[in-house]
Coordinates of C-alpha atoms and ligand atoms in Angstrom, one line a residue:
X1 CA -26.0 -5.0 -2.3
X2 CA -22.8 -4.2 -0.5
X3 CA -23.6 -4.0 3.6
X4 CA -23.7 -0.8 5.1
X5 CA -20.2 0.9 7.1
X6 CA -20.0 3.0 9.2
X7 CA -19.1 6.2 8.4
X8 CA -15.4 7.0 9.9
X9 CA -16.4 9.5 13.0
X10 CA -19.1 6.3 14.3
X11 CA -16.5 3.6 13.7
X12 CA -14.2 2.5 16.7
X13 CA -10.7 2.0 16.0
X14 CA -11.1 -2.2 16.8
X15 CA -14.5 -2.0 14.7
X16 CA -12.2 -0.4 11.5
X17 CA -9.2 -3.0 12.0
X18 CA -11.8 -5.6 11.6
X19 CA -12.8 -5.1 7.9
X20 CA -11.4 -5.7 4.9
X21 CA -9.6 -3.0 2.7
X22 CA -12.1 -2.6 0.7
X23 CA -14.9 -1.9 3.2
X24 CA -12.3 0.5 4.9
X25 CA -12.0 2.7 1.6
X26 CA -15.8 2.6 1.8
X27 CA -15.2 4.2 5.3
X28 CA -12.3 6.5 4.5
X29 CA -15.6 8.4 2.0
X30 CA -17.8 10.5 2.7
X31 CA -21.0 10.5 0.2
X32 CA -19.3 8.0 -1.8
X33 CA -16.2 10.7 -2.2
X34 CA -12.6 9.8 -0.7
X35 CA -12.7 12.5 2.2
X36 CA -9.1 11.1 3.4
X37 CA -7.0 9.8 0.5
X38 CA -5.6 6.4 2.3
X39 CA -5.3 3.4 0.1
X40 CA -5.6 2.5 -3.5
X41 CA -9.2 0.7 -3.1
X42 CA -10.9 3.9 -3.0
X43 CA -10.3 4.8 -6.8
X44 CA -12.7 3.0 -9.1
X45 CA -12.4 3.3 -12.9
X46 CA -14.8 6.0 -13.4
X47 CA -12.7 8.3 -10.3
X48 CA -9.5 7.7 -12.0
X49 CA -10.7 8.5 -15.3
X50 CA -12.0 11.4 -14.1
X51 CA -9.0 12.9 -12.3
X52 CA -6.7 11.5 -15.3
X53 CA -8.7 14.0 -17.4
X54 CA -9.0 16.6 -15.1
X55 CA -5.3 16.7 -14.9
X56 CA -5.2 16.8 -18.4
X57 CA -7.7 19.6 -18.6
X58 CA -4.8 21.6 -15.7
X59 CA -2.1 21.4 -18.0
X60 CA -3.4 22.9 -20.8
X61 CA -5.1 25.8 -18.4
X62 CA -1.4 26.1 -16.9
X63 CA -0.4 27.0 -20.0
X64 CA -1.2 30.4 -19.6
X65 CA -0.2 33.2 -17.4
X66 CA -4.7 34.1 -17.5
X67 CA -5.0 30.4 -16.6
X68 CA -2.2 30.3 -13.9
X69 CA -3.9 33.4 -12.2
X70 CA -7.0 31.2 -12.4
X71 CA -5.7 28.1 -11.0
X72 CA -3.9 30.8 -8.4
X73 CA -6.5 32.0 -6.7
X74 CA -9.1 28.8 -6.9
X75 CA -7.4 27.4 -3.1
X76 CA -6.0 30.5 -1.8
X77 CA -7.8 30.5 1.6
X78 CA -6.5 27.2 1.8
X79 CA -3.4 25.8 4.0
X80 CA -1.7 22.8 3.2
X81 CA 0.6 20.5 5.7
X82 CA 2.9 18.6 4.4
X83 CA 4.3 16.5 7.3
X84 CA 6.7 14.0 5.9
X85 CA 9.0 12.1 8.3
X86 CA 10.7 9.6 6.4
X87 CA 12.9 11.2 3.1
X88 CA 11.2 12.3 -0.3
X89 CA 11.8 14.4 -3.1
X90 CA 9.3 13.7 -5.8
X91 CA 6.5 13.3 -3.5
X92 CA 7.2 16.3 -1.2
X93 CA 7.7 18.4 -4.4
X94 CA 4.8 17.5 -6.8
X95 CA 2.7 18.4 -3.5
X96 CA 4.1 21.4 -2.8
X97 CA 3.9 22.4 -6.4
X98 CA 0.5 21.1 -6.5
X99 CA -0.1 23.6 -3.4
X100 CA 1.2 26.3 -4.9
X101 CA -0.5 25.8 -8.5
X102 CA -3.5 25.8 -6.3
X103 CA -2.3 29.2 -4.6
X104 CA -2.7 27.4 -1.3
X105 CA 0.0 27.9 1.4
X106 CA 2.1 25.2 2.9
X107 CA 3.8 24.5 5.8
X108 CA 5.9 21.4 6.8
X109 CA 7.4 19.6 9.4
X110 CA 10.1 17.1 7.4
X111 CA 12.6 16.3 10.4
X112 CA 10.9 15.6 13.4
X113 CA 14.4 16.3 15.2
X114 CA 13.1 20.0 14.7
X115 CA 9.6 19.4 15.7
X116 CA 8.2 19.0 19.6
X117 CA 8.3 14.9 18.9
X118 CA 11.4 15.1 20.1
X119 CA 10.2 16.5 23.3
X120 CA 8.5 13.2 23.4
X121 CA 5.0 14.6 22.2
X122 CA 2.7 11.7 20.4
X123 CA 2.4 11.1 16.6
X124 CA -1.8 11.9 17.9
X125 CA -1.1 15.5 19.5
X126 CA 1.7 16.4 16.9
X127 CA -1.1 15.5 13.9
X128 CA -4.3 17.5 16.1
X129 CA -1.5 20.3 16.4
X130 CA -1.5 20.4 12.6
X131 CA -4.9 20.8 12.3
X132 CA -5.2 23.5 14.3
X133 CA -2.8 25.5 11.5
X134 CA -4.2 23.5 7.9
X135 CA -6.8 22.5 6.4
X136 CA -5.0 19.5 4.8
X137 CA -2.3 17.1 5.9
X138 CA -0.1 15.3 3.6
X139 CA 1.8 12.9 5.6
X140 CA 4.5 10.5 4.9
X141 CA 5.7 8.0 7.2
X142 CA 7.7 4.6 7.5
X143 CA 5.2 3.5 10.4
X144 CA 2.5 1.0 7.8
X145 CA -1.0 2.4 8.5
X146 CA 0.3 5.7 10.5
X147 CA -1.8 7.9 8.0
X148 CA -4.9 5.3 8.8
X149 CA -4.7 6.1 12.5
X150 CA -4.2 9.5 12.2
X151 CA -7.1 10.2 9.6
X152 CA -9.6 7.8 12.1
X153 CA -8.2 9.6 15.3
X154 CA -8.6 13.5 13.7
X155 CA -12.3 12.3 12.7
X156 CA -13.3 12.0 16.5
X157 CA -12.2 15.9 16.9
X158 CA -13.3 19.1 16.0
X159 CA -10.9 19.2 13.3
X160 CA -11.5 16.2 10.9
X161 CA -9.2 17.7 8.3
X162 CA -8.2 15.6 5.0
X163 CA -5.6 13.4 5.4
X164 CA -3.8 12.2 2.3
X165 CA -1.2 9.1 2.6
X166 CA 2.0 10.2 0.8
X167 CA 3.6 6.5 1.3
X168 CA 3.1 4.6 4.5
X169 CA 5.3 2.2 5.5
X170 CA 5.7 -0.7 3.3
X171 CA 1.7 -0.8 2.3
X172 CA 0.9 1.7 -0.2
X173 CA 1.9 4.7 -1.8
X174 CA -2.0 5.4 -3.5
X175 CA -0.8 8.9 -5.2
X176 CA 2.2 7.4 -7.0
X177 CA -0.3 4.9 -8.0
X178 CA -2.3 7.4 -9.5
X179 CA 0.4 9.0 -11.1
X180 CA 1.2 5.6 -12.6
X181 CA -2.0 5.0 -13.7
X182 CA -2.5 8.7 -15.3
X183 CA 0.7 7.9 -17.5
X184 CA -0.5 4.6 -18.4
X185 CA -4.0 6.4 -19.7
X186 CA -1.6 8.7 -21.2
X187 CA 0.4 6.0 -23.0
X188 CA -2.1 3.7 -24.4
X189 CA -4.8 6.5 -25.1
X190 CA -4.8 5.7 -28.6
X191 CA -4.3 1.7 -28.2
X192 CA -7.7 1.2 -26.4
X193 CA -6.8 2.4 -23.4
X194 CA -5.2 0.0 -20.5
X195 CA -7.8 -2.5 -20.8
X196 CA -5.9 -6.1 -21.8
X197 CA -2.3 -4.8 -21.2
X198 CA 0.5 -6.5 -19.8
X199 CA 2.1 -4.9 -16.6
X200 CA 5.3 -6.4 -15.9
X201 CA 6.5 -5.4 -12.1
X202 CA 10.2 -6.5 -11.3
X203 CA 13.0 -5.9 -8.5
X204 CA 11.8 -5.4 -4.7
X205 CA 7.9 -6.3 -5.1
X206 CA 8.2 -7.7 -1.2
X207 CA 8.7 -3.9 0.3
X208 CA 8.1 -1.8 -3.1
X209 CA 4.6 0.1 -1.5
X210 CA 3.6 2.0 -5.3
X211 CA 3.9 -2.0 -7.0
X212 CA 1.0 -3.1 -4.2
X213 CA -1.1 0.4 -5.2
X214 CA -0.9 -0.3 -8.8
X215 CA -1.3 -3.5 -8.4
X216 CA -4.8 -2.7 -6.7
X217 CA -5.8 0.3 -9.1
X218 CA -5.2 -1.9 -11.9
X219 CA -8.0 -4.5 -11.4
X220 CA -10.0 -1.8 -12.1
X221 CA -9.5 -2.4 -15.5
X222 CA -10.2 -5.7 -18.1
X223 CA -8.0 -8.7 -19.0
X224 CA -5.0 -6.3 -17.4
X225 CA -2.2 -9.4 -16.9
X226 CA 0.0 -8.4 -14.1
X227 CA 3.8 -10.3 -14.0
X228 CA 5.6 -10.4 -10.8
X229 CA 9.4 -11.0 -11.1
X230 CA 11.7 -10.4 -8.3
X231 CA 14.4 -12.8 -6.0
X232 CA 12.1 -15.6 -4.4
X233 CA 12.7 -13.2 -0.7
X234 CA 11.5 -10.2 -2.5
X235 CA 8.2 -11.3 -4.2
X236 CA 5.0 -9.9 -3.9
X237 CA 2.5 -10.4 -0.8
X238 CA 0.4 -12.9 -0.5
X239 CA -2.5 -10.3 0.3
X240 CA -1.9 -8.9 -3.2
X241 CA -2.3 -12.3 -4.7
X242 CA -5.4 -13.1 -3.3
X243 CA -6.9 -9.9 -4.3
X244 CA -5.8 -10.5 -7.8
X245 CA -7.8 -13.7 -7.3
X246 CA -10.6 -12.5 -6.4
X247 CA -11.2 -9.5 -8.3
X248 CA -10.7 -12.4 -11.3
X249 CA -7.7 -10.7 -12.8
X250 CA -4.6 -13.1 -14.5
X251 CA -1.4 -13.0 -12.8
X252 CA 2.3 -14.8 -12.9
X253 CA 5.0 -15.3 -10.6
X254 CA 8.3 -15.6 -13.2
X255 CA 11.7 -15.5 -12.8
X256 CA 13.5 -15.1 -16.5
X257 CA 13.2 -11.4 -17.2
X258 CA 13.9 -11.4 -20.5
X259 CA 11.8 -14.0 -21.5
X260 CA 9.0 -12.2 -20.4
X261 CA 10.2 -8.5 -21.9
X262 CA 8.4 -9.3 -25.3
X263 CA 5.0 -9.7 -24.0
X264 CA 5.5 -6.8 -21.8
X265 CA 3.1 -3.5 -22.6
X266 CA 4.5 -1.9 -19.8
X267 CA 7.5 -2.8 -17.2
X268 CA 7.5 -1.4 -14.3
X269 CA 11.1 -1.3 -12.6
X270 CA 11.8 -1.0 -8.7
X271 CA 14.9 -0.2 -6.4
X272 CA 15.9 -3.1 -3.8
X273 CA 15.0 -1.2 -0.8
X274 CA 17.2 -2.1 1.8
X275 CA 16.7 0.4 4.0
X276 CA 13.9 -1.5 5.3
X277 CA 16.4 -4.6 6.1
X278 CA 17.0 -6.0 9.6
X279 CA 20.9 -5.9 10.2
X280 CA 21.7 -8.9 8.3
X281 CA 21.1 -7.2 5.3
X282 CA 20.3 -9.4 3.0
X283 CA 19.2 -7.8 0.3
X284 CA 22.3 -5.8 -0.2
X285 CA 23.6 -9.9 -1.6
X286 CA 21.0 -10.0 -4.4
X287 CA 22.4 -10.1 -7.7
X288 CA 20.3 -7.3 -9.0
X289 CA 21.5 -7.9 -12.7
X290 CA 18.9 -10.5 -13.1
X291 CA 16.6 -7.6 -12.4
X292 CA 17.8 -4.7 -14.5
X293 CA 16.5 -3.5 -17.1
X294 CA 20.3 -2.9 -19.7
X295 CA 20.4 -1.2 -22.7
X296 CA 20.1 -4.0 -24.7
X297 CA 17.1 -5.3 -23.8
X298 CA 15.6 -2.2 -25.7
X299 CA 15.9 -4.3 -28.5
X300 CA 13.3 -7.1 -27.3
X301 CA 10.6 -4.4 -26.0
X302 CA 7.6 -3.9 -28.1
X303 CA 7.8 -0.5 -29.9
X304 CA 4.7 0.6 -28.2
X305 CA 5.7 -0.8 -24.9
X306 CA 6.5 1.8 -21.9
X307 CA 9.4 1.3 -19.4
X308 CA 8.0 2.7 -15.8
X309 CA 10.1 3.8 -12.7
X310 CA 8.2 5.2 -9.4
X311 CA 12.2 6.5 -8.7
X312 CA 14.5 7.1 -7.4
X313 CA 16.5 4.3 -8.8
X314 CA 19.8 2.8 -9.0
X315 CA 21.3 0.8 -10.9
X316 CA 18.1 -1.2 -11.9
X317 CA 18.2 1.0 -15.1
X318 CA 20.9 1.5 -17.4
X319 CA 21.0 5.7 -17.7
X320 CA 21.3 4.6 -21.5
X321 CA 18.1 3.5 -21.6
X322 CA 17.1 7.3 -20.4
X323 CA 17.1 8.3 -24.2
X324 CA 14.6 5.6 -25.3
X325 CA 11.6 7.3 -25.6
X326 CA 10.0 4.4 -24.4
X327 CA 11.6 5.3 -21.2
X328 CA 8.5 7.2 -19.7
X329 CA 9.7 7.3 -15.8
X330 CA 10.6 11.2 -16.3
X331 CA 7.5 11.9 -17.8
X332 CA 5.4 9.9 -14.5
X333 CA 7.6 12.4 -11.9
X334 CA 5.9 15.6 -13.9
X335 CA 2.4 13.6 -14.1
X336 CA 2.6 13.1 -10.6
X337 CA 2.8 16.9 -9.9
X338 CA -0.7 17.6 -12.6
X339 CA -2.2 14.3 -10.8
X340 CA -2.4 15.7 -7.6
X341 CA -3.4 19.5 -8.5
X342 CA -6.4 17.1 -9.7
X343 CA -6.0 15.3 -6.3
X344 CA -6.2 18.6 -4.4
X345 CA -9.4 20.1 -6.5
X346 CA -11.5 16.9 -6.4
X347 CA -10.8 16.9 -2.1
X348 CA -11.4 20.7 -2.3
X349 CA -14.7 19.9 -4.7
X350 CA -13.6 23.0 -7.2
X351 CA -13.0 20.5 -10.0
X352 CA -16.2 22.2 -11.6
X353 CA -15.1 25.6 -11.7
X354 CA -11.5 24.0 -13.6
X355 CA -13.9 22.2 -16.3
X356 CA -16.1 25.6 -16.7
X357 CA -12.5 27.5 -17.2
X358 CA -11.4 25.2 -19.6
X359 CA -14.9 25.1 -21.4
X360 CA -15.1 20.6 -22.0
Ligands
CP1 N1 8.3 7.8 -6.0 C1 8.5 8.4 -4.8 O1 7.7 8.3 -3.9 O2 9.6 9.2 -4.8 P1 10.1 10.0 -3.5 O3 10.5 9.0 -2.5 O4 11.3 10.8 -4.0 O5 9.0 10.9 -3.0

């Protein structure tokens, strides 16, 4: 029996900092729903099956121009804000095409040089200001936990609009993780699912937010082995590693790529992201060939296996490998857009009227 929290609007902002993640995406619901979409811990198995298929059951109504109509009009007394501060393009544009699917409107603030911040207004009154004008705020941010504070702050006003986290800092990126996990349902759907696969993360694990939200969403499922290889600097958290410990689920710290490519099911690629270095630099010196995935390494990846990219990338990928129709990192940007029309009807509960349209 897991101890009662606090719902959100009762919690004090010390009271929140003191529990663990998991109790804090207990918070972050509301009737055992997400209300504000924050970090990866509030998916369990059966909520991402169920989006994964309800994004599935979107496409196919999409197909139409009678089902686009549909999908039109379910959200159109709906606004959404998308308030991202710190550069995007497949994030701010699968939301806003989400939006649109939706029929809801959108407006944004994505340069704050051009918003009253740079009057010296607060993060707090420029967020309440939003609410005032939406009845959603997507927000992305290179301040970890901004999207936290703002979500716990609105729920102590009159406004307690949905906030979703579109990347935070260097903490977690939940959507792209659910993007990732919709193409990995996708991929393995007829090879029992992702149950006992091997999920091979490599480059900038250290900073890389979407490799510590996978990581998460994927001790959801059983016997998944998770690989971490990246330059000793750039490895993954220590907080990620005890979570994998606890939740019981196998994991390796390894160092020779290519030993490791034949056992992968699925590698998962990531840019060295030195725009969060201090001015040393230093991971502008890492020999990133040690963590590239060439065009002859397609020869040592299983023929089932899937080669995963959150993008944008570098030169961590060959483009050669682009062709490989193992290479699956185009397909997760379009998932990501169907993922979150799912996103957007679950938070706006008209998921039911979808599945009566679509008739399964
Ligand atoms: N994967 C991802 O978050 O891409 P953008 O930074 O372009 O949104």
């Amino acid at each position: 029996m897991k101890a009662k929290i606090k719902p959100l609007p009762e919690i004090t902002w010390d009271e929140l900092q003191q529990l663990t993640l998991d109790d804090k995406a207990r918070c972050f619901n509301r009737s055992d729903r997400p209300l504000h979409i924050l970090v990866a811990q509030q998916f369990d198995r059966p909520l991402l099956q169920e989006l994964g298929d309800m994004a599935t059951r979107i496409r196919q109504v999409a197909k139409s121009k009678q089902g686009m109509d549909f999908l039109g009009n379910l959200l159109s007394h709906k606004t959404a804000m998308l308030y991202f501060t710190q550069p995007s393009t497949r994030t701010f544009l699968s939301f806003h095409s989400a939006c649109q699917i939706l029929g809801m409107r959108t407006v944004e603030v994505r340069d704050t040089s051009t918003s009253s911040e740079m009057k010296g207004e607060t993060q707090e009154d420029s967020i309440r200001t939003f609410s005032s004008f939406s009845d959603v705020i997507i927000m992305r941010s290179a301040i970890g936990g901004l999207a936290e504070k703002m979500a716990w702050m609105l729920s102590h006003t009159e406004r307690p609009v949905p906030i979703v986290n579109a990347g935070s800092g260097k903490d977690q990126h939940p959507t792209q993780a659910l993007l990732d996990i919709y193409t990995l349902q996708r991929s393995f759907e007829k090879r029992g699912g992702i149950d006992r696969k091997t999920v091979v993360f490599v480059g900038d694990l250290a900073r890389g937010r979407t490799v510590r939200s996978l990581a998460y969403l994927l001790t959801n499922y059983e016997r998944v082995k998770q690989v971490f290889i990246a330059p000793p600097a750039l490895q993954i958290g220590k907080d990620i590693l005890d979570h994998l410990k606890a939740s019981g689920s196998e994991y390796e710290l390894a160092s020779d790529f290519e030993k490791v490519i034949p056992e992968a099911d699925a590698i998962y690629m990531t840019r060295i992201q030195d725009e969060w270095d201090d001015k040393t630099g230093d991971s502008g010196k890492v020999d990133i060939s040690k963590y590239s995935f060439a065009a002859e390494h397609l020869k040592l990846l299983q023929p089932h296996a899937v080669i995963m990219h959150p993008l944008p990338r570098r030169k961590e990928i060959a483009v050669e490998v682009d062709h490989d129709p193992r290479a699956v990192y185009w397909r997760q940007v379009r998932n990501g857009m169907w993922i979150r029309v799912a996103l957007l009807a679950h938070i706006f509960d008209c998921s039911d009227s979808i599945r009566d349209y679509h008739g399964s």
